[in-house]
Tab-separated table of C-alpha atoms and ligand atoms in Angstrom:
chain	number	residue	atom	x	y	z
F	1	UNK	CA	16.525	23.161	5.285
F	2	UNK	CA	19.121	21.083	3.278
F	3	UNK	CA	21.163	20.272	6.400
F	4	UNK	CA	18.029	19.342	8.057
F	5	UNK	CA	17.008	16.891	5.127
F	6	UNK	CA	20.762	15.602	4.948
F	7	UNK	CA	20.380	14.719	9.034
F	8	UNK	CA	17.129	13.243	8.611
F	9	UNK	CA	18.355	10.847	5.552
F	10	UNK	CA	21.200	10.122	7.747
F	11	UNK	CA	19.123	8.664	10.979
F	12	UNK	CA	17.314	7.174	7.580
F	13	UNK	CA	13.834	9.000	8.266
F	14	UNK	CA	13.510	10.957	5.049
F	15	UNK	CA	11.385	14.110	5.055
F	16	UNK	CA	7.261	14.636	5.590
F	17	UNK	CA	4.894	15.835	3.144
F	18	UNK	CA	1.225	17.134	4.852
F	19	UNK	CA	-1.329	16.340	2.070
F	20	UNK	CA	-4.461	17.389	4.309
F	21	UNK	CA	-5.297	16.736	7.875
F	22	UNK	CA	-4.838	12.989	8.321
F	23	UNK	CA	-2.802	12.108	5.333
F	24	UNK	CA	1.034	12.644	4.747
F	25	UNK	CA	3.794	11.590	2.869
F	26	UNK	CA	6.317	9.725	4.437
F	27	UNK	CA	9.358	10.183	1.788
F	28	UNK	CA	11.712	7.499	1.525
F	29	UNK	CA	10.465	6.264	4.733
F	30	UNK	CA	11.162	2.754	4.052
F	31	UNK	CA	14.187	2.919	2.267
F	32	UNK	CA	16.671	2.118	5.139
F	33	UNK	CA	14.270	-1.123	5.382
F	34	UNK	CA	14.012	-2.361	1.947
F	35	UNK	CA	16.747	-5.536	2.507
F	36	UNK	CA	14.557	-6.870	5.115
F	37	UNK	CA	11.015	-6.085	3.328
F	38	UNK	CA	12.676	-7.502	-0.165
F	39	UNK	CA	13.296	-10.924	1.476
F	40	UNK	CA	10.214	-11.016	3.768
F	41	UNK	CA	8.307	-10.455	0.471
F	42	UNK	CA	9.984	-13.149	-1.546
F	43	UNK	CA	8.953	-15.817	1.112
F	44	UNK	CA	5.873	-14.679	1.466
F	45	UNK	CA	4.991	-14.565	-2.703
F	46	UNK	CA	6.447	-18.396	-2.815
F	47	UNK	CA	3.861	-19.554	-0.508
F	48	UNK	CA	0.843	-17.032	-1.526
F	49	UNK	CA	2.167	-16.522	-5.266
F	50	UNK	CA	0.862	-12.830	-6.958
F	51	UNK	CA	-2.837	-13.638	-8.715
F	52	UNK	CA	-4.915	-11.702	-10.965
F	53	UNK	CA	-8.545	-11.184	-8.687
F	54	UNK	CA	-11.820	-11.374	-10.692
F	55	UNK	CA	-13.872	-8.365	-9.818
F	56	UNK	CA	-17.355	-8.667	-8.318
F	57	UNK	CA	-18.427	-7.813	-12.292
F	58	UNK	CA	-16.295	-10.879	-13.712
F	59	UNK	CA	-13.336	-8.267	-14.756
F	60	UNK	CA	-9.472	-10.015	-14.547
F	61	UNK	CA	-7.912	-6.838	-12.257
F	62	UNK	CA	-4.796	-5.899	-13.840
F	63	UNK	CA	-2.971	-5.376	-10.782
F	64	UNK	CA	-1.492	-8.833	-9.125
F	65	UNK	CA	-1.849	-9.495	-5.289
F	66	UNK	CA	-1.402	-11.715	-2.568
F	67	UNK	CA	-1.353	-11.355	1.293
F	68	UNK	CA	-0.390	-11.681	4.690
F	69	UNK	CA	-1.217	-11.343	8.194
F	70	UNK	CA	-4.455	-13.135	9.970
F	71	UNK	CA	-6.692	-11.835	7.198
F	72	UNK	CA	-6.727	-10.768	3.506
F	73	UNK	CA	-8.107	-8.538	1.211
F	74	UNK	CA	-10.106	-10.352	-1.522
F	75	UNK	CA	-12.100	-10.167	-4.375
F	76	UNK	CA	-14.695	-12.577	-6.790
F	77	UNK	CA	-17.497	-12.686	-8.693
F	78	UNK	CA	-19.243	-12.910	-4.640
F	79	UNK	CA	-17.640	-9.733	-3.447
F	80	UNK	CA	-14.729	-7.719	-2.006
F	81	UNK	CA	-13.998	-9.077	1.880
F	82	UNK	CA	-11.053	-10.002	4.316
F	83	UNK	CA	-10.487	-14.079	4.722
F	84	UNK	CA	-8.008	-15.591	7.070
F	85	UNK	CA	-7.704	-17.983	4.285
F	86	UNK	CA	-5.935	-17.894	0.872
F	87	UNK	CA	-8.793	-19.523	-1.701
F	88	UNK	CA	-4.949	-20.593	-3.567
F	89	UNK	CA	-3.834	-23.059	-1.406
F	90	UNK	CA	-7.066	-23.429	1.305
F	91	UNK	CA	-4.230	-22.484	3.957
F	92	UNK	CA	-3.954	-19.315	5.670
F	93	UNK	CA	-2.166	-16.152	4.425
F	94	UNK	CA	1.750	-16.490	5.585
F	95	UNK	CA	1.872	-14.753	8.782
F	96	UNK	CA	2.783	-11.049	8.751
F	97	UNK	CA	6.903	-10.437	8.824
F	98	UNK	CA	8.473	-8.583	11.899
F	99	UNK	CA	9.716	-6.138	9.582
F	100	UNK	CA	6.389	-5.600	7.953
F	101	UNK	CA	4.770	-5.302	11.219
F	102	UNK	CA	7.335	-2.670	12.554
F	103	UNK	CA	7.446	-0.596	9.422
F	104	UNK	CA	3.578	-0.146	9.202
F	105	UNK	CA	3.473	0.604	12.946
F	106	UNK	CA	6.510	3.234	12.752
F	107	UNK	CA	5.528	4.803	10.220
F	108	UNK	CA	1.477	5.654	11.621
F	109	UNK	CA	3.256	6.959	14.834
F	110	UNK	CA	5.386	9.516	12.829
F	111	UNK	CA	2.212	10.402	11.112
F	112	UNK	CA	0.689	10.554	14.425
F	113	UNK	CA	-1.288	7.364	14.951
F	114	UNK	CA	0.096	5.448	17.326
F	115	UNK	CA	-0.511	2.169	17.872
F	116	UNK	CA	-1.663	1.061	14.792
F	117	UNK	CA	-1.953	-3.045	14.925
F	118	UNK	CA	-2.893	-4.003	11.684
F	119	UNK	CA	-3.809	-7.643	10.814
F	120	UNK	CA	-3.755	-7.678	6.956
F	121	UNK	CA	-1.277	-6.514	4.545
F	122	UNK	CA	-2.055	-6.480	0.813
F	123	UNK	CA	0.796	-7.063	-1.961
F	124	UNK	CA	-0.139	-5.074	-5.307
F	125	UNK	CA	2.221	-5.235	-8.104
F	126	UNK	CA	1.448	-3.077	-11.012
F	127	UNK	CA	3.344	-3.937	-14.497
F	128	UNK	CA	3.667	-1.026	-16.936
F	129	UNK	CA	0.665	0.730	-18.152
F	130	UNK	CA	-1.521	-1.521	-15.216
F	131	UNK	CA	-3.695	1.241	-12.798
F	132	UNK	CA	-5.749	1.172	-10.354
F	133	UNK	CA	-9.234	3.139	-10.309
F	134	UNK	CA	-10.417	5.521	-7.742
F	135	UNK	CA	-11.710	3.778	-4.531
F	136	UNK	CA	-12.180	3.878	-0.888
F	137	UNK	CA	-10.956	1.532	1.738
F	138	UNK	CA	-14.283	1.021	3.301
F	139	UNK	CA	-14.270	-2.768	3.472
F	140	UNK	CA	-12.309	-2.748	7.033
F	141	UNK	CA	-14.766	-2.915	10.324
F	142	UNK	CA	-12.762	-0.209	12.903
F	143	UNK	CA	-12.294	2.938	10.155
F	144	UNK	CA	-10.294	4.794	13.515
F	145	UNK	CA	-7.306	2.711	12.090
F	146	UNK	CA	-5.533	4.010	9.381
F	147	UNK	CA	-4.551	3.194	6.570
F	148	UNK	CA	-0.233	2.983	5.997
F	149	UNK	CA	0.553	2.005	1.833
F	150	UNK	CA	4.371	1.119	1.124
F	151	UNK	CA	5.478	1.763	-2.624
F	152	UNK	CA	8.554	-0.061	-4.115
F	153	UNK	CA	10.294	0.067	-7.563
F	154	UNK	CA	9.343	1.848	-10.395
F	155	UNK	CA	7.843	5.331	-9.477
F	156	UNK	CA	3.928	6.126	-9.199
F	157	UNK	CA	1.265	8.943	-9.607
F	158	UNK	CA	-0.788	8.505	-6.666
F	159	UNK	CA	-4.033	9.961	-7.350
F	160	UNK	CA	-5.601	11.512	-3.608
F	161	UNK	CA	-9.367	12.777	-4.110
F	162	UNK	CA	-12.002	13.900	-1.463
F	163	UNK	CA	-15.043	12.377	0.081
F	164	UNK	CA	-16.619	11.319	-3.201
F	165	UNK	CA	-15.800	10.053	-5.995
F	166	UNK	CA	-16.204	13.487	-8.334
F	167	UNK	CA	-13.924	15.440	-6.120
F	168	UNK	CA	-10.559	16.766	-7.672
F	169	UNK	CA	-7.573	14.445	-6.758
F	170	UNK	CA	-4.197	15.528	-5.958
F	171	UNK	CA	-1.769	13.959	-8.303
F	172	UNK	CA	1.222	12.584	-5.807
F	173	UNK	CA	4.291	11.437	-7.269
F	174	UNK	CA	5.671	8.295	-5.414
F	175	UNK	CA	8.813	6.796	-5.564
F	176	UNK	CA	10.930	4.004	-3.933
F	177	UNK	CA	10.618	3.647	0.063
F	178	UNK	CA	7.663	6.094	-0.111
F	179	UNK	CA	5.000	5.401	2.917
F	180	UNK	CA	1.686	7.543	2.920
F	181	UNK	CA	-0.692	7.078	5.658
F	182	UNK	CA	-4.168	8.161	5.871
F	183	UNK	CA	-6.464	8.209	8.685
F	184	UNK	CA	-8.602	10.451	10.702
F	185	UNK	CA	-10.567	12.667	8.783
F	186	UNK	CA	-9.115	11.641	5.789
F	187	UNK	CA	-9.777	7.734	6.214
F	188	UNK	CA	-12.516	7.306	3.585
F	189	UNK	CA	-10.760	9.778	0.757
F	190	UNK	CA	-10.570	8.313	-2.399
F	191	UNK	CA	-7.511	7.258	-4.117
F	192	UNK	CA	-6.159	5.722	-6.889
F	193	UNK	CA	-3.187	5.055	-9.365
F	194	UNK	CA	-2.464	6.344	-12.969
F	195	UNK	CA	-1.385	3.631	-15.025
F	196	UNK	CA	2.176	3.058	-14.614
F	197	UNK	CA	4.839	4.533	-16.959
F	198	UNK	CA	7.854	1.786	-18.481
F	199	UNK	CA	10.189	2.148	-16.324
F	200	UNK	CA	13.000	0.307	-14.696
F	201	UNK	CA	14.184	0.365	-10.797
F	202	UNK	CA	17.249	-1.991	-9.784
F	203	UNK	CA	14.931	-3.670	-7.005
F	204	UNK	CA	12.282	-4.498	-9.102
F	205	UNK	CA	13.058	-4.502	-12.470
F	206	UNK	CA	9.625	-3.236	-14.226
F	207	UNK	CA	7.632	-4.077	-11.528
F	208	UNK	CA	5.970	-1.520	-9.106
F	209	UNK	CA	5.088	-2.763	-5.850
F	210	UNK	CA	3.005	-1.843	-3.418
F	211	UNK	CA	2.745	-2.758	0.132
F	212	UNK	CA	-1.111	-1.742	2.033
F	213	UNK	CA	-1.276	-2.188	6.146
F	214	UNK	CA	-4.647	-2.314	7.000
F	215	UNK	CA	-6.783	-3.483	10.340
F	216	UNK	CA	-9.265	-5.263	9.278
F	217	UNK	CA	-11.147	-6.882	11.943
B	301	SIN	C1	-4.416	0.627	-2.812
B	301	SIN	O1	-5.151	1.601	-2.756
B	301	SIN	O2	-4.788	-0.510	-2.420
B	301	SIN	C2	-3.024	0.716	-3.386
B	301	SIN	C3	-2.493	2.091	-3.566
B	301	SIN	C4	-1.127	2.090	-4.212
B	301	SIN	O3	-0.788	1.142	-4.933
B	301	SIN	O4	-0.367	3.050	-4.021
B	302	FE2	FE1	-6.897	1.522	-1.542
């Protein structure tokens, strides 16, 4: 088993974690990436800066985000929904990096959806003590695609639930270059955050970021 793990952080893969059928854990999965991801991010936050979204009931979200790809993931005081536009700037969302595109898609195939195309990546980033509350990704129009969530920085409880909203979660601790992807039967779980302990991470100082591949259209 050890030699096995040491191999597989060698070819920079990291080691799988089945949470139910359709969802796994793809540990460290991005780590071998994060140069590239760092930088694409940084270009992509100076032209799409991080925002605080109202909620459809006129609450400031605690968690910031942007986007890219063709569409994004928004929300107002009209609704959550996917816009090839950033309300910001009136432009559209900065394309989606290469390196965005290929981690997203490399990481469904080793969880055994292959070829994933996604056209909209949300950014979250999550300061200490910010959360985010149990949901389900139900705003996208082809549910066969799955769903592939990057984390970055400062480590995470990820919270994975059932079908609805009372089922018990799973409390999944995430850390740097984590990638879990959920499809399948498992598409519509819910999921969530805890609210993030103080912590610091050399890449991101307090920050915890999080990186969601989605097709949306
Ligand atoms: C999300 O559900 O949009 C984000 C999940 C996470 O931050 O890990
Ligand atoms: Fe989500």
């Amino acid at each position: 088993m050890t030699l096995d793990l040491f191999a597989e952080l060698e070819q920079g893969m990291g080691w799988r974690e089945e949470l139910d059928a359709g969802a796994v854990v793809l540990r460290r999965f991005a780590l071998p990436r994060q140069a590239e991801l760092f930088a694409a991010l940084e270009r992509i936050t100076s032209q799409a800066p991080l925002r605080h979204m109202v909620t459809p009931g006129g609450f400031r979200m605690s968690v910031a985000m942007s986007n890219c790809g063709a569409c994004g993931w928004l929300s107002d005081r009209s609704g959550y929904r996917y816009d090839a536009l950033d309300p910001h700037s009136g432009k559209p969302w900065p394309p989606m990096p290469q390196a965005f595109l290929q981690l997203a898609q490399d990481a469904a195939a080793a969880a055994g959806f292959a070829g994933f195309a996604p056209d909209a990546c949300l950014i979250n980033r999550y300061e200490p003590g910010t959360r985010l509350s149990l949901h389900q990704d139900k705003d996208e129009c082809d549910l066969s695609a799955p769903i592939v969530s990057v984390s970055l920085g400062v480590p995470a409880t990820f919270l994975f639930g059932g079908g609805q909203r009372a089922d018990k979660c799973r409390r999944v601790p995430l850390a740097h270059g984590d990638v879990v992807v959920w499809g399948g039967l498992a598409r519509l779980r819910y999921h969530g955050v805890l609210p993030i302990k103080a912590a610091q991470h050399p890449a991101t100082g307090s920050h915890r970021i999080n990186l969601t591949f989605r097709k949306a259209r």
